[in-house]
PDB file of C-alpha atoms in Angstrom:
ATOM      1  CA  PHE A 221      21.437 -23.528  79.675  1.00  0.00           C
ATOM      2  CA  ASN A 222      24.016 -26.278  79.852  1.00  0.00           C
ATOM      3  CA  SER A 223      26.856 -23.978  78.870  1.00  0.00           C
ATOM      4  CA  ASN A 224      30.111 -23.029  80.513  1.00  0.00           C
ATOM      5  CA  ARG A 225      29.532 -19.306  79.938  1.00  0.00           C
ATOM      6  CA  ASN A 226      27.392 -16.886  81.891  1.00  0.00           C
ATOM      7  CA  GLU A 227      24.225 -15.690  80.248  1.00  0.00           C
ATOM      8  CA  ASN A 228      23.979 -12.055  79.272  1.00  0.00           C
ATOM      9  CA  ASP A 229      21.211  -9.733  80.447  1.00  0.00           C
ATOM     10  CA  ALA A 230      19.242 -10.028  77.212  1.00  0.00           C
ATOM     11  CA  GLU A 231      19.240 -13.829  77.485  1.00  0.00           C
ATOM     12  CA  HIS A 232      18.158 -13.598  81.124  1.00  0.00           C
ATOM     13  CA  SER A 233      15.227 -11.325  80.245  1.00  0.00           C
ATOM     14  CA  TRP A 234      14.204 -13.552  77.331  1.00  0.00           C
ATOM     15  CA  HIS A 235      14.349 -16.668  79.516  1.00  0.00           C
ATOM     16  CA  LEU A 236      12.161 -15.000  82.130  1.00  0.00           C
ATOM     17  CA  ALA A 237       9.613 -13.878  79.545  1.00  0.00           C
ATOM     18  CA  VAL A 238       9.315 -17.359  78.050  1.00  0.00           C
ATOM     19  CA  MET A 239       9.127 -18.875  81.526  1.00  0.00           C
ATOM     20  CA  ALA A 240       6.288 -16.463  82.393  1.00  0.00           C
ATOM     21  CA  LEU A 241       4.346 -17.614  79.342  1.00  0.00           C
ATOM     22  CA  VAL A 242       4.891 -21.299  80.039  1.00  0.00           C
ATOM     23  CA  LEU A 243       4.640 -21.350  83.830  1.00  0.00           C
ATOM     24  CA  ALA A 244       1.892 -18.784  84.580  1.00  0.00           C
ATOM     25  CA  GLU A 245      -0.545 -21.536  85.504  1.00  0.00           C
ATOM     26  CA  HIS A 246       1.710 -22.380  88.472  1.00  0.00           C
ATOM     27  CA  SER A 247       1.355 -18.984  90.127  1.00  0.00           C
ATOM     28  CA  ASN A 248      -0.181 -19.135  93.592  1.00  0.00           C
ATOM     29  CA  GLU A 249      -2.745 -16.578  92.441  1.00  0.00           C
ATOM     30  CA  GLU A 250      -4.224 -15.599  89.097  1.00  0.00           C
ATOM     31  CA  VAL A 251      -1.946 -13.006  87.475  1.00  0.00           C
ATOM     32  CA  ASP A 252      -2.106 -10.426  84.720  1.00  0.00           C
ATOM     33  CA  LEU A 253       0.364 -12.110  82.369  1.00  0.00           C
ATOM     34  CA  LEU A 254       1.094  -8.932  80.393  1.00  0.00           C
ATOM     35  CA  LYS A 255       2.067  -7.143  83.607  1.00  0.00           C
ATOM     36  CA  VAL A 256       4.304 -10.078  84.634  1.00  0.00           C
ATOM     37  CA  LEU A 257       5.956  -9.960  81.210  1.00  0.00           C
ATOM     38  CA  LYS A 258       6.586  -6.233  81.564  1.00  0.00           C
ATOM     39  CA  MET A 259       8.079  -6.785  85.011  1.00  0.00           C
ATOM     40  CA  VAL A 260      10.463  -9.530  83.969  1.00  0.00           C
ATOM     41  CA  LEU A 261      11.569  -7.607  80.893  1.00  0.00           C
ATOM     42  CA  ILE A 262      12.294  -4.283  82.584  1.00  0.00           C
ATOM     43  CA  HIS A 263      13.330  -5.054  86.173  1.00  0.00           C
ATOM     44  CA  ASP A 264      17.001  -5.729  85.418  1.00  0.00           C
ATOM     45  CA  ILE A 265      17.469  -2.591  83.308  1.00  0.00           C
ATOM     46  CA  VAL A 266      17.610  -0.494  86.448  1.00  0.00           C
ATOM     47  CA  GLU A 267      20.035  -2.849  88.226  1.00  0.00           C
ATOM     48  CA  ILE A 268      22.358  -2.862  85.231  1.00  0.00           C
ATOM     49  CA  ASP A 269      22.477   0.922  85.195  1.00  0.00           C
ATOM     50  CA  ALA A 270      22.800   1.313  88.982  1.00  0.00           C
ATOM     51  CA  GLY A 271      25.417  -1.432  89.291  1.00  0.00           C
ATOM     52  CA  ASP A 272      24.214  -4.994  89.782  1.00  0.00           C
ATOM     53  CA  THR A 273      26.147  -7.490  91.883  1.00  0.00           C
ATOM     54  CA  PHE A 274      26.211 -11.282  92.124  1.00  0.00           C
ATOM     55  CA  LEU A 275      23.188 -12.517  94.088  1.00  0.00           C
ATOM     56  CA  TYR A 276      25.327 -14.441  96.583  1.00  0.00           C
ATOM     57  CA  ASP A 277      27.987 -11.758  97.038  1.00  0.00           C
ATOM     58  CA  SER A 278      28.527 -11.091 100.731  1.00  0.00           C
ATOM     59  CA  GLN A 279      29.355  -7.468  99.872  1.00  0.00           C
ATOM     60  CA  ARG A 280      26.083  -7.025  97.967  1.00  0.00           C
ATOM     61  CA  ASP A 281      25.057  -3.372  98.185  1.00  0.00           C
ATOM     62  CA  ASN A 282      21.883  -2.569  96.347  1.00  0.00           C
ATOM     63  CA  SER A 283      21.607   1.146  96.900  1.00  0.00           C
ATOM     64  CA  LYS A 284      17.931   1.904  96.581  1.00  0.00           C
ATOM     65  CA  ALA A 285      18.705   5.581  95.962  1.00  0.00           C
ATOM     66  CA  ALA A 286      20.981   4.702  93.017  1.00  0.00           C
ATOM     67  CA  GLU A 287      18.303   2.425  91.577  1.00  0.00           C
ATOM     68  CA  VAL A 288      15.589   5.077  91.898  1.00  0.00           C
ATOM     69  CA  LEU A 289      17.808   7.582  90.073  1.00  0.00           C
ATOM     70  CA  ALA A 290      18.568   5.005  87.375  1.00  0.00           C
ATOM     71  CA  ALA A 291      14.864   4.192  86.933  1.00  0.00           C
ATOM     72  CA  LYS A 292      13.934   7.850  86.610  1.00  0.00           C
ATOM     73  CA  ARG A 293      16.758   8.478  84.143  1.00  0.00           C
ATOM     74  CA  ILE A 294      16.130   5.413  81.959  1.00  0.00           C
ATOM     75  CA  PHE A 295      12.347   5.519  81.931  1.00  0.00           C
ATOM     76  CA  GLY A 296      12.475   9.314  81.715  1.00  0.00           C
ATOM     77  CA  LEU A 297      13.696   8.877  78.137  1.00  0.00           C
ATOM     78  CA  LEU A 298      10.225   7.618  77.240  1.00  0.00           C
ATOM     79  CA  PRO A 299       7.087   9.681  76.647  1.00  0.00           C
ATOM     80  CA  GLU A 300       5.648  10.845  79.987  1.00  0.00           C
ATOM     81  CA  LYS A 301       2.706   8.426  80.111  1.00  0.00           C
ATOM     82  CA  GLN A 302       4.865   5.433  79.238  1.00  0.00           C
ATOM     83  CA  ALA A 303       7.587   6.530  81.667  1.00  0.00           C
ATOM     84  CA  ALA A 304       5.051   6.721  84.492  1.00  0.00           C
ATOM     85  CA  GLU A 305       3.722   3.244  83.639  1.00  0.00           C
ATOM     86  CA  PHE A 306       7.187   1.657  83.547  1.00  0.00           C
ATOM     87  CA  ILE A 307       8.280   3.322  86.784  1.00  0.00           C
ATOM     88  CA  ALA A 308       5.081   2.094  88.454  1.00  0.00           C
ATOM     89  CA  ILE A 309       5.643  -1.453  87.159  1.00  0.00           C
ATOM     90  CA  TRP A 310       9.290  -1.387  88.266  1.00  0.00           C
ATOM     91  CA  GLU A 311       8.282  -0.106  91.725  1.00  0.00           C
ATOM     92  CA  GLU A 312       5.577  -2.783  91.993  1.00  0.00           C
ATOM     93  CA  PHE A 313       8.177  -5.459  91.205  1.00  0.00           C
ATOM     94  CA  GLU A 314      10.616  -4.001  93.736  1.00  0.00           C
ATOM     95  CA  GLU A 315       7.974  -3.866  96.490  1.00  0.00           C
ATOM     96  CA  GLY A 316       6.969  -7.460  95.730  1.00  0.00           C
ATOM     97  CA  ASN A 317       3.505  -7.272  97.263  1.00  0.00           C
ATOM     98  CA  THR A 318       1.159  -8.029  94.341  1.00  0.00           C
ATOM     99  CA  ALA A 319       0.454 -11.436  92.834  1.00  0.00           C
ATOM    100  CA  GLU A 320       2.264 -10.359  89.657  1.00  0.00           C
ATOM    101  CA  ALA A 321       5.351  -9.150  91.518  1.00  0.00           C
ATOM    102  CA  LYS A 322       5.516 -12.285  93.661  1.00  0.00           C
ATOM    103  CA  PHE A 323       5.281 -14.508  90.605  1.00  0.00           C
ATOM    104  CA  ALA A 324       7.831 -12.425  88.676  1.00  0.00           C
ATOM    105  CA  HIS A 325      10.220 -12.742  91.648  1.00  0.00           C
ATOM    106  CA  SER A 326       9.653 -16.513  91.622  1.00  0.00           C
ATOM    107  CA  LEU A 327      10.684 -16.677  87.983  1.00  0.00           C
ATOM    108  CA  ASP A 328      13.687 -14.431  88.595  1.00  0.00           C
ATOM    109  CA  ARG A 329      14.914 -16.818  91.303  1.00  0.00           C
ATOM    110  CA  LEU A 330      13.993 -20.038  89.455  1.00  0.00           C
ATOM    111  CA  GLU A 331      15.931 -19.214  86.300  1.00  0.00           C
ATOM    112  CA  PRO A 332      19.399 -19.255  87.919  1.00  0.00           C
ATOM    113  CA  VAL A 333      18.463 -22.427  89.835  1.00  0.00           C
ATOM    114  CA  LEU A 334      17.726 -24.098  86.501  1.00  0.00           C
ATOM    115  CA  GLN A 335      21.002 -22.807  85.085  1.00  0.00           C
ATOM    116  CA  ASN A 336      23.050 -24.001  88.038  1.00  0.00           C
ATOM    117  CA  ASP A 337      21.325 -27.379  87.899  1.00  0.00           C
ATOM    118  CA  SER A 338      22.099 -27.809  84.198  1.00  0.00           C
ATOM    119  CA  ASN A 339      25.705 -26.657  84.645  1.00  0.00           C
ATOM    120  CA  ASN A 340      26.763 -28.978  87.476  1.00  0.00           C
ATOM    121  CA  GLY A 341      26.386 -26.291  90.096  1.00  0.00           C
ATOM    122  CA  GLY A 342      27.547 -23.406  87.896  1.00  0.00           C
ATOM    123  CA  THR A 343      28.085 -20.297  89.991  1.00  0.00           C
ATOM    124  CA  TRP A 344      27.240 -22.135  93.229  1.00  0.00           C
ATOM    125  CA  ALA A 345      30.239 -24.417  92.695  1.00  0.00           C
ATOM    126  CA  GLU A 346      32.464 -21.719  91.189  1.00  0.00           C
ATOM    127  CA  HIS A 347      31.955 -19.381  94.161  1.00  0.00           C
ATOM    128  CA  ASN A 348      31.560 -22.102  96.801  1.00  0.00           C
ATOM    129  CA  VAL A 349      28.109 -20.825  97.800  1.00  0.00           C
ATOM    130  CA  PRO A 350      26.750 -22.785 100.783  1.00  0.00           C
ATOM    131  CA  TYR A 351      23.362 -24.498 100.662  1.00  0.00           C
ATOM    132  CA  GLU A 352      21.893 -22.234 103.367  1.00  0.00           C
ATOM    133  CA  LYS A 353      22.760 -19.104 101.394  1.00  0.00           C
ATOM    134  CA  VAL A 354      21.139 -20.458  98.205  1.00  0.00           C
ATOM    135  CA  ILE A 355      17.991 -21.466 100.087  1.00  0.00           C
ATOM    136  CA  GLY A 356      17.906 -18.100 101.845  1.00  0.00           C
ATOM    137  CA  LYS A 357      18.043 -16.184  98.567  1.00  0.00           C
ATOM    138  CA  VAL A 358      15.635 -18.273  96.514  1.00  0.00           C
ATOM    139  CA  SER A 359      13.035 -19.343  99.085  1.00  0.00           C
ATOM    140  CA  VAL A 360      11.077 -16.153  98.270  1.00  0.00           C
ATOM    141  CA  MET A 361       9.832 -18.159  95.292  1.00  0.00           C
ATOM    142  CA  ASN A 362       7.334 -19.765  97.647  1.00  0.00           C
ATOM    143  CA  HIS A 363       5.399 -16.470  97.871  1.00  0.00           C
ATOM    144  CA  GLY A 364       4.688 -16.507  94.135  1.00  0.00           C
ATOM    145  CA  SER A 365       4.556 -20.209  93.351  1.00  0.00           C
ATOM    146  CA  THR A 366       4.672 -23.098  95.774  1.00  0.00           C
ATOM    147  CA  VAL A 367       4.884 -25.448  92.780  1.00  0.00           C
ATOM    148  CA  LEU A 368       7.981 -23.777  91.319  1.00  0.00           C
ATOM    149  CA  TRP A 369       9.541 -23.478  94.780  1.00  0.00           C
ATOM    150  CA  GLY A 370       9.001 -27.203  95.392  1.00  0.00           C
ATOM    151  CA  HIS A 371      10.774 -28.006  92.136  1.00  0.00           C
ATOM    152  CA  ALA A 372      13.633 -25.604  92.851  1.00  0.00           C
ATOM    153  CA  GLU A 373      14.063 -26.936  96.376  1.00  0.00           C
ATOM    154  CA  LYS A 374      14.462 -30.479  95.002  1.00  0.00           C
ATOM    155  CA  LEU A 375      17.037 -29.350  92.427  1.00  0.00           C
ATOM    156  CA  ILE A 376      19.037 -27.435  95.018  1.00  0.00           C
ATOM    157  CA  GLY A 377      18.864 -30.329  97.467  1.00  0.00           C
ATOM    158  CA  SER A 378      20.008 -32.793  94.814  1.00  0.00           C
ATOM    159  CA  PHE A 379      23.053 -30.710  93.929  1.00  0.00           C
ATOM    160  CA  TYR A 380      24.122 -30.127  97.510  1.00  0.00           C
ATOM    161  CA  ALA A 381      23.515 -33.766  98.484  1.00  0.00           C
ATOM    162  CA  GLU A 382      26.221 -34.710  95.950  1.00  0.00           C
ATOM    163  CA  GLU A 383      28.711 -31.982  96.926  1.00  0.00           C
ATOM    164  CA  ASP A 384      30.751 -31.023  99.974  1.00  0.00           C
ATOM    165  CA  PHE A 385      29.885 -27.398 100.724  1.00  0.00           C
TER     166      PHE A 385
END
């Protein structure tokens, strides 16, 4: 954080894994930390392969079919049992219904908020992203951690209170 360059995917995954270890106590529900770690480490692999886009891009097109094909191809390189486990974990994250998936999603949305806060608005300022759009994309954090969402909401509010967006 606090850099004028964008993080790479490996840094993003590492940040999420460390955040999971440190912030697990703030999950709304008790979670299987190993499963959360697996989710945060593998969820972006599929997006990278299928073609990820900027979270606030108005032309964002996350083709579910392309992601399913990417998941099967990537995880299909693993032994059958491991492939089945990773596909199931990826699908659980994507569906976002379990305590682990909700918390993993909270971390995935918190991390860029922390980056943008430490970088004077970072991509929010660079791409002139309005407050409502940021809140709309990251408010899902509340489903996994009301504590982390409360913190993120304050950071977002502080940035936008100082800017004209």
